[in-house]
mmCIF file of C-alpha atoms in Angstrom:
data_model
loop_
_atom_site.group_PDB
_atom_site.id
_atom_site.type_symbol
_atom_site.label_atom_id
_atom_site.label_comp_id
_atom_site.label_asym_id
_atom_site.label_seq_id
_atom_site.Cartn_x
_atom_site.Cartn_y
_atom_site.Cartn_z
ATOM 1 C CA UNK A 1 1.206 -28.619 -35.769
ATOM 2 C CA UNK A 2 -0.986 -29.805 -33.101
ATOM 3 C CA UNK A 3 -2.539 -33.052 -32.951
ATOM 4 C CA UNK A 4 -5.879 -32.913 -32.606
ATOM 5 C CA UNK A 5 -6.636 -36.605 -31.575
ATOM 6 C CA UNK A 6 -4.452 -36.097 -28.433
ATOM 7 C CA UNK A 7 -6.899 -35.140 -25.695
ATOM 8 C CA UNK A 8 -6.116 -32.056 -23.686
ATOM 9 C CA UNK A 9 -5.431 -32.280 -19.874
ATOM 10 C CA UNK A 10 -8.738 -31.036 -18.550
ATOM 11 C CA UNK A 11 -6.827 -29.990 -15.105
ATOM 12 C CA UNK A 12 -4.596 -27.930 -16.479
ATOM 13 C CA UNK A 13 -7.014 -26.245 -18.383
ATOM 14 C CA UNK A 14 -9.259 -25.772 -15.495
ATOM 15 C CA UNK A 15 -6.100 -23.912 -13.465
ATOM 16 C CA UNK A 16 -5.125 -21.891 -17.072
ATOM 17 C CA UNK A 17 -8.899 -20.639 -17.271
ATOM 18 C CA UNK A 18 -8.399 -19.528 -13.134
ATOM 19 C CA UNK A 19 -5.037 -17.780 -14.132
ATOM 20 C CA UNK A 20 -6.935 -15.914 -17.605
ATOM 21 C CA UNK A 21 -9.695 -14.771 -15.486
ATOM 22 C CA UNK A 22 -7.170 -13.324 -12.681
ATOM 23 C CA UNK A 23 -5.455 -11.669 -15.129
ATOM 24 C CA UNK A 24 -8.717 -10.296 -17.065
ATOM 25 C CA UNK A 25 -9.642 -9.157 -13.982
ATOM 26 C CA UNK A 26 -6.822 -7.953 -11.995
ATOM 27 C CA UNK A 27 -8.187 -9.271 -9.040
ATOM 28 C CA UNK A 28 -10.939 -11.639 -7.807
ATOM 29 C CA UNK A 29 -12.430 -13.393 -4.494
ATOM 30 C CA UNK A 30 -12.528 -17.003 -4.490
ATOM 31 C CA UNK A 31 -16.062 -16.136 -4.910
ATOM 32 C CA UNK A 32 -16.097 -14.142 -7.563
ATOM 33 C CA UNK A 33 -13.818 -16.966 -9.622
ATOM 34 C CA UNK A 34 -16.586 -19.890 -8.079
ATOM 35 C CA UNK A 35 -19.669 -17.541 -10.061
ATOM 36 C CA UNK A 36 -17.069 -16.565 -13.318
ATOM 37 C CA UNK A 37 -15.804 -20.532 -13.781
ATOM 38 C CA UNK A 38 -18.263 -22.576 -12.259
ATOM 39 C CA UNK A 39 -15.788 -24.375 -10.156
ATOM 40 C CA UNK A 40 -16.409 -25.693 -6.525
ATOM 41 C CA UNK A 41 -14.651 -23.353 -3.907
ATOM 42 C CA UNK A 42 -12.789 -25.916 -2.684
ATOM 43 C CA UNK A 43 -11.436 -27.040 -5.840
ATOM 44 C CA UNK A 44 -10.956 -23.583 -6.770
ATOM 45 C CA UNK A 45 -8.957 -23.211 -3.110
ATOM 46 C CA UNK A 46 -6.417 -25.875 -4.265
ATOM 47 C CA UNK A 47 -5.856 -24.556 -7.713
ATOM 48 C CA UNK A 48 -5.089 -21.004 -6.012
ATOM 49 C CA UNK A 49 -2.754 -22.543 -3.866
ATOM 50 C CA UNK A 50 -1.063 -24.342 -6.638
ATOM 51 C CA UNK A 51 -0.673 -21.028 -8.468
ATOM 52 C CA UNK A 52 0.738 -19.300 -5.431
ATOM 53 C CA UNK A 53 3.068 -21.855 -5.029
ATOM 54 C CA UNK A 54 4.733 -21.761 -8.825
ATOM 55 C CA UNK A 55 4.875 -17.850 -8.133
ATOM 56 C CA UNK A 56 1.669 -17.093 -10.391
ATOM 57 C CA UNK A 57 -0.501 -15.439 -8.142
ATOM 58 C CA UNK A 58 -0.664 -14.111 -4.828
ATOM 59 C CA UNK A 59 -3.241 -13.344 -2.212
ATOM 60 C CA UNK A 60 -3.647 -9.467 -0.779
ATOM 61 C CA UNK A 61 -3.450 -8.514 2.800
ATOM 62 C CA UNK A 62 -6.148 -5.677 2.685
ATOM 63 C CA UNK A 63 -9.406 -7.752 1.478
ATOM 64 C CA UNK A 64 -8.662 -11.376 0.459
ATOM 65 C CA UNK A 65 -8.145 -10.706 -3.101
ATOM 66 C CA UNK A 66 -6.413 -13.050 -5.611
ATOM 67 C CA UNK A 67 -4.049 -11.302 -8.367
ATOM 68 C CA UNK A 68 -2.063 -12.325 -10.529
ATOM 69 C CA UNK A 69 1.671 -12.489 -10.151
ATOM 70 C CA UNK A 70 3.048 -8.819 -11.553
ATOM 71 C CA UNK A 71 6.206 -9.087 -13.740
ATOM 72 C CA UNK A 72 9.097 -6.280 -13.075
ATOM 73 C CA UNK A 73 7.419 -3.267 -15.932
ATOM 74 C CA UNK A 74 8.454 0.434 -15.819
ATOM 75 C CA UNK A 75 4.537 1.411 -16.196
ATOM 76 C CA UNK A 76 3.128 3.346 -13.251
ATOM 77 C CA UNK A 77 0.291 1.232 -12.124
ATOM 78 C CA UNK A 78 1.820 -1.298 -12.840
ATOM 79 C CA UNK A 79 4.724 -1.130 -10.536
ATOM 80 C CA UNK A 80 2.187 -0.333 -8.321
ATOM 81 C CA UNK A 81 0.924 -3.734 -8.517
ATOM 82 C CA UNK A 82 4.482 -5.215 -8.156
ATOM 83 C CA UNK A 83 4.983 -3.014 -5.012
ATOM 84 C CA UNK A 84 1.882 -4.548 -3.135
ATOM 85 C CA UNK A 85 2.626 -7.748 -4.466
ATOM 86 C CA UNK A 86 6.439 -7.782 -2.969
ATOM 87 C CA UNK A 87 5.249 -5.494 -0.002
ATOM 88 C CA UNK A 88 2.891 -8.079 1.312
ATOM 89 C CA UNK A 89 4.389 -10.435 3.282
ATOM 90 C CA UNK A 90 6.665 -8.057 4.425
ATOM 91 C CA UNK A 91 3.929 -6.103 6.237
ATOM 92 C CA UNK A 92 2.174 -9.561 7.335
ATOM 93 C CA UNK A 93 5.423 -10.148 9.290
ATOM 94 C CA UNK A 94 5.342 -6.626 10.423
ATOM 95 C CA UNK A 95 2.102 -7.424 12.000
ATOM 96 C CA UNK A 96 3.747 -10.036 14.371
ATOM 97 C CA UNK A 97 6.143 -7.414 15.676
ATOM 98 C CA UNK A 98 3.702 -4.084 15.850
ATOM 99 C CA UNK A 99 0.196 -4.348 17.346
ATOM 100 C CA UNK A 100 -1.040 -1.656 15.338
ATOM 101 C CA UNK A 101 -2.037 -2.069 11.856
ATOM 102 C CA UNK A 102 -0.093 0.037 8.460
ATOM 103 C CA UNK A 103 -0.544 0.529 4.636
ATOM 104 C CA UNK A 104 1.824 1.098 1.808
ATOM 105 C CA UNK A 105 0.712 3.678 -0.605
ATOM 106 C CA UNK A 106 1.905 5.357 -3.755
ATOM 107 C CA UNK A 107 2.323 8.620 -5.605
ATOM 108 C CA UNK A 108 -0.810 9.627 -7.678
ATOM 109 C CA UNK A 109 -0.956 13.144 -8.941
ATOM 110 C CA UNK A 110 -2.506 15.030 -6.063
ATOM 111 C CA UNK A 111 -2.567 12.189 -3.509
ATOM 112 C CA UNK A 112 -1.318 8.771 -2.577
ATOM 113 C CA UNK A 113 -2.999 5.631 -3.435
ATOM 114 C CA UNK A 114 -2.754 2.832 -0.672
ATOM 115 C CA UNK A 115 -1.909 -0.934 -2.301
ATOM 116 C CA UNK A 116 -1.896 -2.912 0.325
ATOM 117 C CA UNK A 117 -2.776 -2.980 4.172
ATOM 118 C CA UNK A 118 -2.576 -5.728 7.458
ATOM 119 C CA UNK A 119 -5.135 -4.002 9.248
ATOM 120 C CA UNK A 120 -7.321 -7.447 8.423
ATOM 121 C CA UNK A 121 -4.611 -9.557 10.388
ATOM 122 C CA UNK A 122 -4.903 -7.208 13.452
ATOM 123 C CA UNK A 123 -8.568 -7.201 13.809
ATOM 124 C CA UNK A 124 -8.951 -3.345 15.617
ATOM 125 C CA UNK A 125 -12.323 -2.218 15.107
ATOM 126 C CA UNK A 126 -10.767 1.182 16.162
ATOM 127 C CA UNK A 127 -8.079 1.443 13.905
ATOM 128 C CA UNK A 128 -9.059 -0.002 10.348
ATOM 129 C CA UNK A 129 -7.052 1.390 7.548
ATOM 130 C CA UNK A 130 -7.742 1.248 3.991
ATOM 131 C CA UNK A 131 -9.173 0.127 2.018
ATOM 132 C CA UNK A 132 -7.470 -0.853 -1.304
ATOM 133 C CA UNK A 133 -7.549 2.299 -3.343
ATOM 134 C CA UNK A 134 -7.684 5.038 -0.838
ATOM 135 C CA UNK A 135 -6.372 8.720 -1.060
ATOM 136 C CA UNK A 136 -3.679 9.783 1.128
ATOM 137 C CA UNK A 137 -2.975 13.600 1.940
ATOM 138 C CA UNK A 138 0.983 14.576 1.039
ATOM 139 C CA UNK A 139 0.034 17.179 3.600
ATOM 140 C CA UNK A 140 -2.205 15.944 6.040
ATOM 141 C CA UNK A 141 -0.923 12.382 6.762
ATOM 142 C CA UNK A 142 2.468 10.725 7.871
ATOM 143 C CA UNK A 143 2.704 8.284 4.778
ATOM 144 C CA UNK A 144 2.127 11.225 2.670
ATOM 145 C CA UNK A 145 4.426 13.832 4.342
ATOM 146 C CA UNK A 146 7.275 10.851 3.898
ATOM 147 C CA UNK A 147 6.921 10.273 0.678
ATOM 148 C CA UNK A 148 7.126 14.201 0.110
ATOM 149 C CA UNK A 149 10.160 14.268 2.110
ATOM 150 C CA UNK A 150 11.997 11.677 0.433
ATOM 151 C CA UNK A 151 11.259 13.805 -3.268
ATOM 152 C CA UNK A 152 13.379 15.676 -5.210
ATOM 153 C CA UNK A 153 13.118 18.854 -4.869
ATOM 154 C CA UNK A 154 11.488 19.451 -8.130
ATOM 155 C CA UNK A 155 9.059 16.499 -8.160
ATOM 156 C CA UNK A 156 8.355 17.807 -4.403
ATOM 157 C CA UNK A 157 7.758 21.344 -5.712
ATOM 158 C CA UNK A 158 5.400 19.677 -8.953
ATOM 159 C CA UNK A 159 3.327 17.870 -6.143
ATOM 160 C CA UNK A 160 2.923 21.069 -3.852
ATOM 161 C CA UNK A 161 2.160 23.388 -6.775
ATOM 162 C CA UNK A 162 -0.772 20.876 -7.505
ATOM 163 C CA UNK A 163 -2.174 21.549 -3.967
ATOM 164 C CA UNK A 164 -1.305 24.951 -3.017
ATOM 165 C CA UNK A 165 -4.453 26.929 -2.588
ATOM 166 C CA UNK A 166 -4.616 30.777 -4.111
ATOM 167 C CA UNK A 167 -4.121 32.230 -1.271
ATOM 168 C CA UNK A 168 -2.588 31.542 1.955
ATOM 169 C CA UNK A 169 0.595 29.822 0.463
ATOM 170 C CA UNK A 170 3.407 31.133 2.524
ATOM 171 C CA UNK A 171 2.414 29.759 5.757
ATOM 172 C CA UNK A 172 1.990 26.563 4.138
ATOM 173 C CA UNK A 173 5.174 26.614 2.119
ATOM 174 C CA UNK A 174 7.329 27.560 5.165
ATOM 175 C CA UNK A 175 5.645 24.751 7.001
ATOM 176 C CA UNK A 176 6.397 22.230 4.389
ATOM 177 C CA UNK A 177 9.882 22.927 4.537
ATOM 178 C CA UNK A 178 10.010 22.536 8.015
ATOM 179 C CA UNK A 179 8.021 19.251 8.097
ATOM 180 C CA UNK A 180 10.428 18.009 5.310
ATOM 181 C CA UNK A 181 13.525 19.403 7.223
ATOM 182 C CA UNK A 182 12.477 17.604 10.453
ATOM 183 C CA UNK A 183 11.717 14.234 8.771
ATOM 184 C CA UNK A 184 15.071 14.166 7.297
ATOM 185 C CA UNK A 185 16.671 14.954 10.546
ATOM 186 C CA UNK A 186 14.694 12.354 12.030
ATOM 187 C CA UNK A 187 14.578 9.903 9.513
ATOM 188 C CA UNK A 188 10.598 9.377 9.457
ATOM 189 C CA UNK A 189 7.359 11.689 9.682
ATOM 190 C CA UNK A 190 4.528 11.702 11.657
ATOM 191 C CA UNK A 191 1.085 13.634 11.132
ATOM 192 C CA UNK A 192 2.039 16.840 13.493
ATOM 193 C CA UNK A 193 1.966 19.730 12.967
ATOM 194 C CA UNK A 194 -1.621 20.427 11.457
ATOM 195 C CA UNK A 195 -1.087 21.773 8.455
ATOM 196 C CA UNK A 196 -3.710 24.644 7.049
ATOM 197 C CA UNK A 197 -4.335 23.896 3.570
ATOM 198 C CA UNK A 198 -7.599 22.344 2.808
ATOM 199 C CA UNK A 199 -7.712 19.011 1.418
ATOM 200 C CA UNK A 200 -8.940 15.954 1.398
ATOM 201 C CA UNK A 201 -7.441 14.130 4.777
ATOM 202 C CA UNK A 202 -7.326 17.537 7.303
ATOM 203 C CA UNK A 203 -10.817 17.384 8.820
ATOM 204 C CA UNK A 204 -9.959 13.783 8.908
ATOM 205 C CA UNK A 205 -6.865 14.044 11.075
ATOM 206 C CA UNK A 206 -8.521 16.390 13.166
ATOM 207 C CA UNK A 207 -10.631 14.217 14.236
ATOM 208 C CA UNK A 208 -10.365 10.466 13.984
ATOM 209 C CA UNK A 209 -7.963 10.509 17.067
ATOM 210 C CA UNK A 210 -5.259 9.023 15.646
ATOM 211 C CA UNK A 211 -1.476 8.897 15.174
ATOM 212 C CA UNK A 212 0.946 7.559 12.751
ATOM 213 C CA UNK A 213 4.706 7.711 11.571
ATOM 214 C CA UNK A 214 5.713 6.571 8.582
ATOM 215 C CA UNK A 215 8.975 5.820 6.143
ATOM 216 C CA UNK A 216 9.599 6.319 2.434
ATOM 217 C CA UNK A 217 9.944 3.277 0.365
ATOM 218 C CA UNK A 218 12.892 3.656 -2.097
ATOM 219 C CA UNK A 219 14.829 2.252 -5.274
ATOM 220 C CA UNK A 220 18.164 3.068 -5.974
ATOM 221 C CA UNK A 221 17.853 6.527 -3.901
ATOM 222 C CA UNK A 222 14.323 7.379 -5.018
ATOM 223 C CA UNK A 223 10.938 7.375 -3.559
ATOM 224 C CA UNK A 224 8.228 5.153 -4.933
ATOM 225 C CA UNK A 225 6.148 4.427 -1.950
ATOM 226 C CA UNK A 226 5.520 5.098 2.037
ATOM 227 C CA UNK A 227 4.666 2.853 4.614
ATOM 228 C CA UNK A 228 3.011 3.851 8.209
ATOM 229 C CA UNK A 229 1.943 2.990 11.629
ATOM 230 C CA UNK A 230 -1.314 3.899 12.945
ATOM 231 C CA UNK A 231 -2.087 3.568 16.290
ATOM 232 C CA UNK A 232 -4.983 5.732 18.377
ATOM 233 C CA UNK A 233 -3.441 8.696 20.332
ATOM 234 C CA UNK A 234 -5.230 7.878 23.465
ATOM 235 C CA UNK A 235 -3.988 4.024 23.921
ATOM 236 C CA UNK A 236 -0.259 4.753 23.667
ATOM 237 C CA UNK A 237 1.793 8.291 23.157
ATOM 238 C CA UNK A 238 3.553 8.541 20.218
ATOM 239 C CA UNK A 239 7.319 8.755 21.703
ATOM 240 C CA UNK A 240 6.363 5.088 22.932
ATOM 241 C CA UNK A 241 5.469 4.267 19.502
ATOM 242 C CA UNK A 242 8.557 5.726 18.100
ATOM 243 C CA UNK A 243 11.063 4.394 20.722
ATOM 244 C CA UNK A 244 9.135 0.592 20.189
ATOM 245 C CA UNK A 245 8.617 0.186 16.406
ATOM 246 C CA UNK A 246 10.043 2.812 14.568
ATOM 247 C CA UNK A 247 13.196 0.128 13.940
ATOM 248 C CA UNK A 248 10.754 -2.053 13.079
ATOM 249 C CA UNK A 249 8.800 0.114 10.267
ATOM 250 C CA UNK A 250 12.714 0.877 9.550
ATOM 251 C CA UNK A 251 13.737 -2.197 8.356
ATOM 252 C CA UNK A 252 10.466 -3.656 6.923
ATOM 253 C CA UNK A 253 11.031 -0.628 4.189
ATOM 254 C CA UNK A 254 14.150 -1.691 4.032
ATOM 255 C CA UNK A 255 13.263 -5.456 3.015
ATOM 256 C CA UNK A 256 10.518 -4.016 0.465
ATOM 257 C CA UNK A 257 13.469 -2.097 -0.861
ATOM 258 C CA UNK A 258 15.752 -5.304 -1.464
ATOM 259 C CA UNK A 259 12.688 -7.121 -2.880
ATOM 260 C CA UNK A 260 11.776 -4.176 -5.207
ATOM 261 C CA UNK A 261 16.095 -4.139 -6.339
ATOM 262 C CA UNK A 262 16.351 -8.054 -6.520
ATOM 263 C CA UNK A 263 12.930 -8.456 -8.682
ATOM 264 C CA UNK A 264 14.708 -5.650 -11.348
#
């Protein structure tokens, strides 16, 4: 039992009461955790960076966020929170390489989910992606169309039954396969062709003038993610963007992967 004379250390406390609101929260802003604990920012700053450092929390890319360290889980959102978590610096350091900003996203029902984005570290007014929490097209976008690719054919066909309209569904079935066909061939996907079903990303990527390619994310030979490159079609043509960076985009999948197997 306890003793209650011994007085409690009220620093530690103060950086256990940041950690239980990060966690009760999922994610915070420094100033969301000043209003929540009355605690100066600064003070606040240092205990942050304490956490970080033992591994207890971790700071997102896409909008500044504080979270709290994710521990390896089989549940779905969950991993998605690992996946952003171990995806981060990853993409920060893709950022150096690639002057064009990417997300990761994962599989939702009917759409992917993006986790995590550098777009803040690149600063392009004209090619912001996210945010946090966004739908991706399987269809209409490249992350989405990798991700598809990388499937099983029967999670694939589970996916495409969910968007396949009531009528029109052999043009768009036949184009599927070919999309999936070339991005295996290719070994990543990119937005062309337009694709006719109607959903939520088409008029979209009709018209926002941009490009990407993208790359599944996999453990042990199955998809759980996709991360892109977005650039805007009229700076740079997209066999320049493939030819620069798509070895780049390559192997930071490829160190997501290894942190995804290593973490368990």
């Amino acid at each position: 039992m306890l003793d209650s004379k011994v007085k409690s250390v009220r620093a530690l406390e103060r950086g256990l009461d940041v950690l239980l609101e990060l966690q009760r929260r999922r994610a915070a802003s420094l100033h969301e955790l000043h209003l929540a604990l009355k605690l100066p920012k600064a003070t606040l700053l240092r205990m942050l960076v304490t956490l970080a450092g033992r591994g207890l929390v971790w700071q997102r890319l896409a909008d500044g966020a504080y979270l709290p360290h994710s521990p390896a889980t089989t549940g779905s959102f969950d991993l998605a929170d690992r996946i952003a978590e171990l995806a981060s610096p990853h993409l920060a350091s893709l950022s150096w390489i690639v002057a064009w900003p990417s997300v990761i996203a994962v599989p939702r029902l009917d759409h992917l989910e993006i986790i995590e984005t550098n777009s803040p570290l690149l600063r392009l007014d004209s090619a912001v992606l996210g945010p946090v929490g966004a739908k991706l097209s399987y269809i209409h976008t490249a992350t989405g169309r990798a991700y598809l690719s990388a499937c099983e054919p029967a999670e694939r066909e589970a996916i495409l039954t969910r968007l396949r309209p009531r009528s029109g569904a052999t043009e768009g079935d036949a184009l599927i396969a070919e999309v999936v066909r070339d991005c295996a061939a290719r070994g990543y996907s990119l937005r062309d062709p337009l694709h006719p079903w109607p959903d939520r990303n088409r008029q979209a990527v009709r018209n926002d003038g941009r490009r990407s390619m993208a790359v599944a994310v996999k453990v042990q030979g199955r998809p759980v993610a996709a991360i892109n490159i977005t650039w805007m079609a009229r700076r740079v043509a997209t066999e320049d963007i493939v030819a620069r960076h798509l070895g780049a985009l390559q192997a930071t999948a490829r160190a997501i992967e290894t942190a995804l197997e290593q973490a368990g």
